[in-house]
Structures are given as structure tokens and as C-alpha cells.
XYZ file of C-alpha atoms in Angstrom:
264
model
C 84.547 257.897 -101.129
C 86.779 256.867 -104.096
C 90.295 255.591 -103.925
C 92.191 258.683 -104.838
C 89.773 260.570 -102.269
C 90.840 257.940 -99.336
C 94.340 258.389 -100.132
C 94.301 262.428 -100.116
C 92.172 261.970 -96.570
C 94.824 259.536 -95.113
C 97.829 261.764 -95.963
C 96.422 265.040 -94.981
C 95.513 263.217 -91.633
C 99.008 261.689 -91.730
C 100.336 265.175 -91.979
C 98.844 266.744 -89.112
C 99.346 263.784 -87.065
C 103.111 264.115 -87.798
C 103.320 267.696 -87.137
C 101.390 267.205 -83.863
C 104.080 264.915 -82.627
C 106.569 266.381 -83.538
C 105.885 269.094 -81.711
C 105.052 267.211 -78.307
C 108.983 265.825 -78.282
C 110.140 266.763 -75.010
C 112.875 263.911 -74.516
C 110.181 261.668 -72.734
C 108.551 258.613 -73.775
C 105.328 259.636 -73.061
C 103.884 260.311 -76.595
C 105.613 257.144 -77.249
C 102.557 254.481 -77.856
C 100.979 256.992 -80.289
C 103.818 257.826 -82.471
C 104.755 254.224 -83.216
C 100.941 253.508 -83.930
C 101.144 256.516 -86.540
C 104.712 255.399 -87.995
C 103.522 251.412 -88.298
C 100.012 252.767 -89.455
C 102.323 254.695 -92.009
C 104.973 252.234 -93.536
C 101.916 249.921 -93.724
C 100.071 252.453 -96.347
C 103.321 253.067 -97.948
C 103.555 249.763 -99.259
C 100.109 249.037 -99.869
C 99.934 248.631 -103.578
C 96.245 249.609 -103.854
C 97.178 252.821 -102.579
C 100.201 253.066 -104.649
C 98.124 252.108 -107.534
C 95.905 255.033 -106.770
C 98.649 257.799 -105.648
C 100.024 257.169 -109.327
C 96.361 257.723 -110.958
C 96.197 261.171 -108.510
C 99.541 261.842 -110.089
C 98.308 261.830 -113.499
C 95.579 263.684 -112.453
C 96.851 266.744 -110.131
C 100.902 266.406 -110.259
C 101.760 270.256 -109.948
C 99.475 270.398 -106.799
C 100.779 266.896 -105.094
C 104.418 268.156 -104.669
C 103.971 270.261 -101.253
C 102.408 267.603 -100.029
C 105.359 265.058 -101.137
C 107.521 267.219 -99.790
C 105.654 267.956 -96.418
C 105.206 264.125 -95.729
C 108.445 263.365 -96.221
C 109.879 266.265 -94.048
C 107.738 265.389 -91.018
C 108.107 261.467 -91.380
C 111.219 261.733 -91.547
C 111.066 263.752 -88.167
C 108.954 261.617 -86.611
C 110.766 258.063 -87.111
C 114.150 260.322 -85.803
C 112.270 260.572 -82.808
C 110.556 257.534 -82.497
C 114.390 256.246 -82.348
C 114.973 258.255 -79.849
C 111.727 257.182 -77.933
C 112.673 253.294 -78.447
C 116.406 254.152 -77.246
C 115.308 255.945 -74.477
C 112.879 252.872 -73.347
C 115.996 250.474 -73.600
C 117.320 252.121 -71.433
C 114.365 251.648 -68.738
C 114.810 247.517 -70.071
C 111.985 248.108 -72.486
C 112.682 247.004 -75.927
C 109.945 246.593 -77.896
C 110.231 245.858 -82.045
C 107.891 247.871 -84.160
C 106.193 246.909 -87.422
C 108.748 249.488 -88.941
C 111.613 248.460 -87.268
C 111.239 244.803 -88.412
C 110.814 246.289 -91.568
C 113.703 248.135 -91.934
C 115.454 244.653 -90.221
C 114.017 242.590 -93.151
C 115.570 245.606 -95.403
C 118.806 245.035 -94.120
C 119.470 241.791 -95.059
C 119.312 242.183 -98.687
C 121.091 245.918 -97.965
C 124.274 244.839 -100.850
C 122.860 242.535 -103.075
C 126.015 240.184 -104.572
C 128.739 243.105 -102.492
C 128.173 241.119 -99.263
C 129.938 242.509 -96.031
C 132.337 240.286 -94.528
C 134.697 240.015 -91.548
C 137.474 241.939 -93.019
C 134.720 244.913 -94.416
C 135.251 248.742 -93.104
C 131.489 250.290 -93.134
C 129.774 253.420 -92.907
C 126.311 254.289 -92.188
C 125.539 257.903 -92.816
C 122.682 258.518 -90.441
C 122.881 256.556 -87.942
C 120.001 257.770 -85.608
C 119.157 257.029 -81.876
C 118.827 253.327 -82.642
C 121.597 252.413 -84.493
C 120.040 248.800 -85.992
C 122.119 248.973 -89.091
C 125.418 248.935 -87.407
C 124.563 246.483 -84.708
C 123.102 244.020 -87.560
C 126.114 244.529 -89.579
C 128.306 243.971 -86.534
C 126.587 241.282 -84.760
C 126.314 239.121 -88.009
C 129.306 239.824 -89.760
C 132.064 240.596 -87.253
C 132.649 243.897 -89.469
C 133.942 247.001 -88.243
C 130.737 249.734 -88.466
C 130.921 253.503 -87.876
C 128.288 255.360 -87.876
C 127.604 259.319 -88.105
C 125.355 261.719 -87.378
C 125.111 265.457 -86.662
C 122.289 265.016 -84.389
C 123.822 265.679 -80.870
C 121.210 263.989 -78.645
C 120.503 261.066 -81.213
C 124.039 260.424 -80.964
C 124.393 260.120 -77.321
C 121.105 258.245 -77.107
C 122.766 255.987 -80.054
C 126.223 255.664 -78.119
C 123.420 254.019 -74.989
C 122.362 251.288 -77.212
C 125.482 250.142 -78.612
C 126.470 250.060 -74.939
C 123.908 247.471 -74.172
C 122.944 245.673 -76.805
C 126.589 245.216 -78.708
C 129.139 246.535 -76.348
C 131.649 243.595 -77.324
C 130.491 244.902 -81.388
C 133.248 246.556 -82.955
C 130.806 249.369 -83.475
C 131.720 253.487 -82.793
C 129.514 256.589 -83.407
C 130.548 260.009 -84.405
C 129.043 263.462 -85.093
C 131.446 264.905 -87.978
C 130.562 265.306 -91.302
C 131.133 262.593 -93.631
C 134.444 264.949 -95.431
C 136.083 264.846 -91.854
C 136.047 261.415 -91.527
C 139.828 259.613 -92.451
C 137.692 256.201 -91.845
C 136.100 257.001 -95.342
C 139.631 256.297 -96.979
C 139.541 252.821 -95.600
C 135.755 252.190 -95.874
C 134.778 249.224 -98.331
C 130.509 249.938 -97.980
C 128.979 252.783 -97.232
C 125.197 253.245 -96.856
C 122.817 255.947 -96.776
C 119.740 256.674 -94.385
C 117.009 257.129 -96.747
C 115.952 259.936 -94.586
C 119.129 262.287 -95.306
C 118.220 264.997 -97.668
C 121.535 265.914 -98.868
C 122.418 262.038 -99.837
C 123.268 262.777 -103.254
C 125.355 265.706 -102.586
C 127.566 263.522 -100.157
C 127.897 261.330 -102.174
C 129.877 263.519 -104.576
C 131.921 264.247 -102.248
C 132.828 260.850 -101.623
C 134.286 260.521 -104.790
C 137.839 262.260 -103.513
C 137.328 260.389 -100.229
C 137.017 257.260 -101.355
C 139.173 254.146 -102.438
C 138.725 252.566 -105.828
C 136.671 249.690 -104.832
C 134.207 251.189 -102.266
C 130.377 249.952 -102.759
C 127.422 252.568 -101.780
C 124.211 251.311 -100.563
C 121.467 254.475 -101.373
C 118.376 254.048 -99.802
C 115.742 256.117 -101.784
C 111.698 255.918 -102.700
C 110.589 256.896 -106.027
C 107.293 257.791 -106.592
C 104.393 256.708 -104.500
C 107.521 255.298 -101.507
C 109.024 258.971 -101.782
C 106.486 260.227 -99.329
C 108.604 258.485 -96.934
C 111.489 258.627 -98.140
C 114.113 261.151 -99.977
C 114.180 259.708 -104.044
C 117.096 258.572 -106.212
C 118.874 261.450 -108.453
C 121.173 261.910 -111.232
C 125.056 261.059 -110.221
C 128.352 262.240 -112.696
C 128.509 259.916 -115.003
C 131.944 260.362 -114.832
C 131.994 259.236 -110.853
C 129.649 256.925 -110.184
C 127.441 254.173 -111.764
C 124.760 252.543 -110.600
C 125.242 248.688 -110.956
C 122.310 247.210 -109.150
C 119.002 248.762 -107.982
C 117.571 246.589 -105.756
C 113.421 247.075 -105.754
C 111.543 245.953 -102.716
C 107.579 246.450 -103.437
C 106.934 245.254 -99.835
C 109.601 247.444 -98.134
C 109.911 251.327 -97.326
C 112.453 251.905 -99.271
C 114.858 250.191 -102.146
C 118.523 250.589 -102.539
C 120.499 251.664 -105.495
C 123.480 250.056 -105.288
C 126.945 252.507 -107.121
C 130.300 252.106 -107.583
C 133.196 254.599 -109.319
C 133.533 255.146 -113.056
């Protein structure tokens, strides 16, 4: 078997894995050992530049018949690492807290999350996305003494989410909210604001954002182009007359890179 034949076999069994799990979620943690195997298993191959190397030959070879596929992985992955959150908070909860390959990736992710816009004590931030295991915010919190708000419009993640702050940064100055990112008044104040690489409508928000927003607000995008967008929703055009992007931070052994904008 060639490379570009060993890539196609991994992602097809990647995709039924992903739909199999995500179909056995039933607010237990009893799928729990085999999901994070998949999800490590996963982020590993993402950023495996051999296989990168040889998803970008297939591309040149078979593009118009590689987009369901794109599109398919990234739905389900996405899925599955909501719920793998949820498995992890719900584990926390029982005093387990274990830290995945993927969760010390997306750690290692965080630190570089602003490039030369670094959060400080005084900074207002926003993560759009938050999850069942809120990392981002506690990071930001813990190291920074920042004030972090997180949303999401996923009831249970929230509530699950709401758990771990309560244990593991209950003195944080840390809240979590279901509400779209228009009804939030915090936005006004917010001086960062980052994106979950997994929401689909990013770029669309962030238009919005634009009338929400003060002057000198920075937004962290998390995105994967190409071979990385398999796990990840990819960067796209912004109004020119909005936003610019001023750094776009690229992270070959990550799951994702960050485009970094600011208003026109």
C-alpha cells in the first residue's frame, strides 16, 4: 500500500470510528477510554507531515472527490472532541482527571494563543466555544489574573463546564454563559476574543463583532487550512473594510494555527 492509499484507509476508518461514537454518547463515561484513543490517535495523524505531505499529493490528484470527506471528518471530529470534553468533565467530577495527548496539545497551543497582544491582569476575554472543559479560560485565568467569559449554546456542555470551573478555578474570575455572542454587553468591554476552531459559523460572528466591539479589541481565530482542516473549520475572507489580519501564527506541530485580526 502506497502513501496516498494509507491515508484514504486511515480517514475512512477515522470516519466510521467517529460516527460510531458519536452515536454511543449517553452522558456516561463508559465509551470513554476508546474515544480519547481515537481523538489522540487523530491529532497525532493530523500533524504528521508525511501524511500531510501525501493528503496534498491526493489533493492534486482527486480534489472534487476529497471534499465530502473534508467535510465529514471535520463534522464528526468536531463532535467527538465536544464529547470527549464532556467525558473528561464528567470524570473530574468522580476525582479523575486525566490529560490527553490532545488536551496537552491544545495546552501547548494556548500559550502562544496572541502572539505580541499578550493578555494581562487588566484584559476582558472571550472564548467563543467554550465546551465541557473549559481549559482556555482556566489557563487564561489561572496565569494571568484576567477576567474570562466563556459561551456556548450547548446546554449540557455548559453545565458540565460550570462543574469544572467549580473545582479546578473556583477563586478564577472565570463565568460561563449560553447566549449568543450579539447578546452579550461583555463584548463592548472585551479586549481578546478567541475562537474554538471547531465553530462553524466563526467567520460570520465575527462580522458581527464589528458593531459590538471597541476599537482596540484583538481576535484570536483558530482555523486549519488544508491537510489540518480535517480537524478543524479553515480561515476565510473578512471585509476588508472591518478587519485585517495582522499576524497568522503557523504551528506545523499543532492542530490548529491562529490568525490573529484587528479593525480597519
Amino acid at each position: 500500500m502506497n502513501a496516498l492509499e494509507n491515508v484514504q484507509v486511515h480517514l475512512t476508518e477515522f470516519s466510521k470510528k467517529f460516527n460510531d461514537f458519536s452515536r454511543e454518547y449517553n452522558q456516561s463515561v463508559h465509551h470513554f477510554p476508546q474515544l480519547e484513543r481515537v481523538i489522540d490517535d487523530y491529532s497525532k495523524f493530523i500533524t504528521d507531515r508525511g501524511n500531510k505531505e501525501a493528503w496534498e499529493r491526493l489533493e492534486r490528484e482527486e480534489l472534487g472527490d476529497l471534499n465530502p470527506l473534508v467535510l465529514d471528518l471535520r463534522r464528526k471530529s468536531a463532535l467527538c472532541v465536544a464529547i470527549m470534553e464532556k467525558y473528561r468533565a464528567i470524570k473530574l467530577q468522580d476525582g479523575k482527571a486525566e490529560i490527553t495527548d490532545y488536551f496537552k496539545n491544545i495546552e501547548a497551543c494556548i500559550e502562544k494563543e496572541f502572539g505580541s497582544f499578550q493578555v494581562a491582569s487588566d484584559s476582558k476575554v472571550i472564548l467563543v466555544g467554550s465546551g465541557a472543559f473549559p481549559m482556555t479560560p482556566l489557563l487564561i485565568a489561572k496565569r494571568t489574573g484576567a477576567e474570562v467569559v466563556g459561551i456556548d449554546i450547548d446546554e449540557e456542555a455548559l453545565q458540565l463546564g460550570r462543574k469544572v470551573v467549580e473545582k479546578l478555578g473556583n477563586d478564577l474570575n472565570i463565568r460561563l454563559e449560553k447566549t449568543l455572542i450579539e447578546n452579550l454587553a461583555f463584548a463592548q468591554e472585551a479586549t481578546h476574543i478567541i475562537f474554538s476552531s471547531t465553530v462553524e459559523i466563526k467567520y460570520e460572528l465575527l462580522d458581527q463583532l464589528h458593531a459590538l466591539t471597541n476599537q482596540d479589541v484583538v481576535v484570536a481565530m483558530r482555523y486549519g487550512n488544508g491537510f489540518k482542516s480535517l480537524f478543524n473549520y479553515p480561515m476565510q475572507e473578512v471585509d476588508e473594510n472591518k478587519w485585517k489580519m495582522v499576524d497568522d501564527i503557523l504551528r506545523p506541530d499543532d492542530v490548529f494555527d491562529i490568525a490573529l485580526y484587528k479593525k480597519v
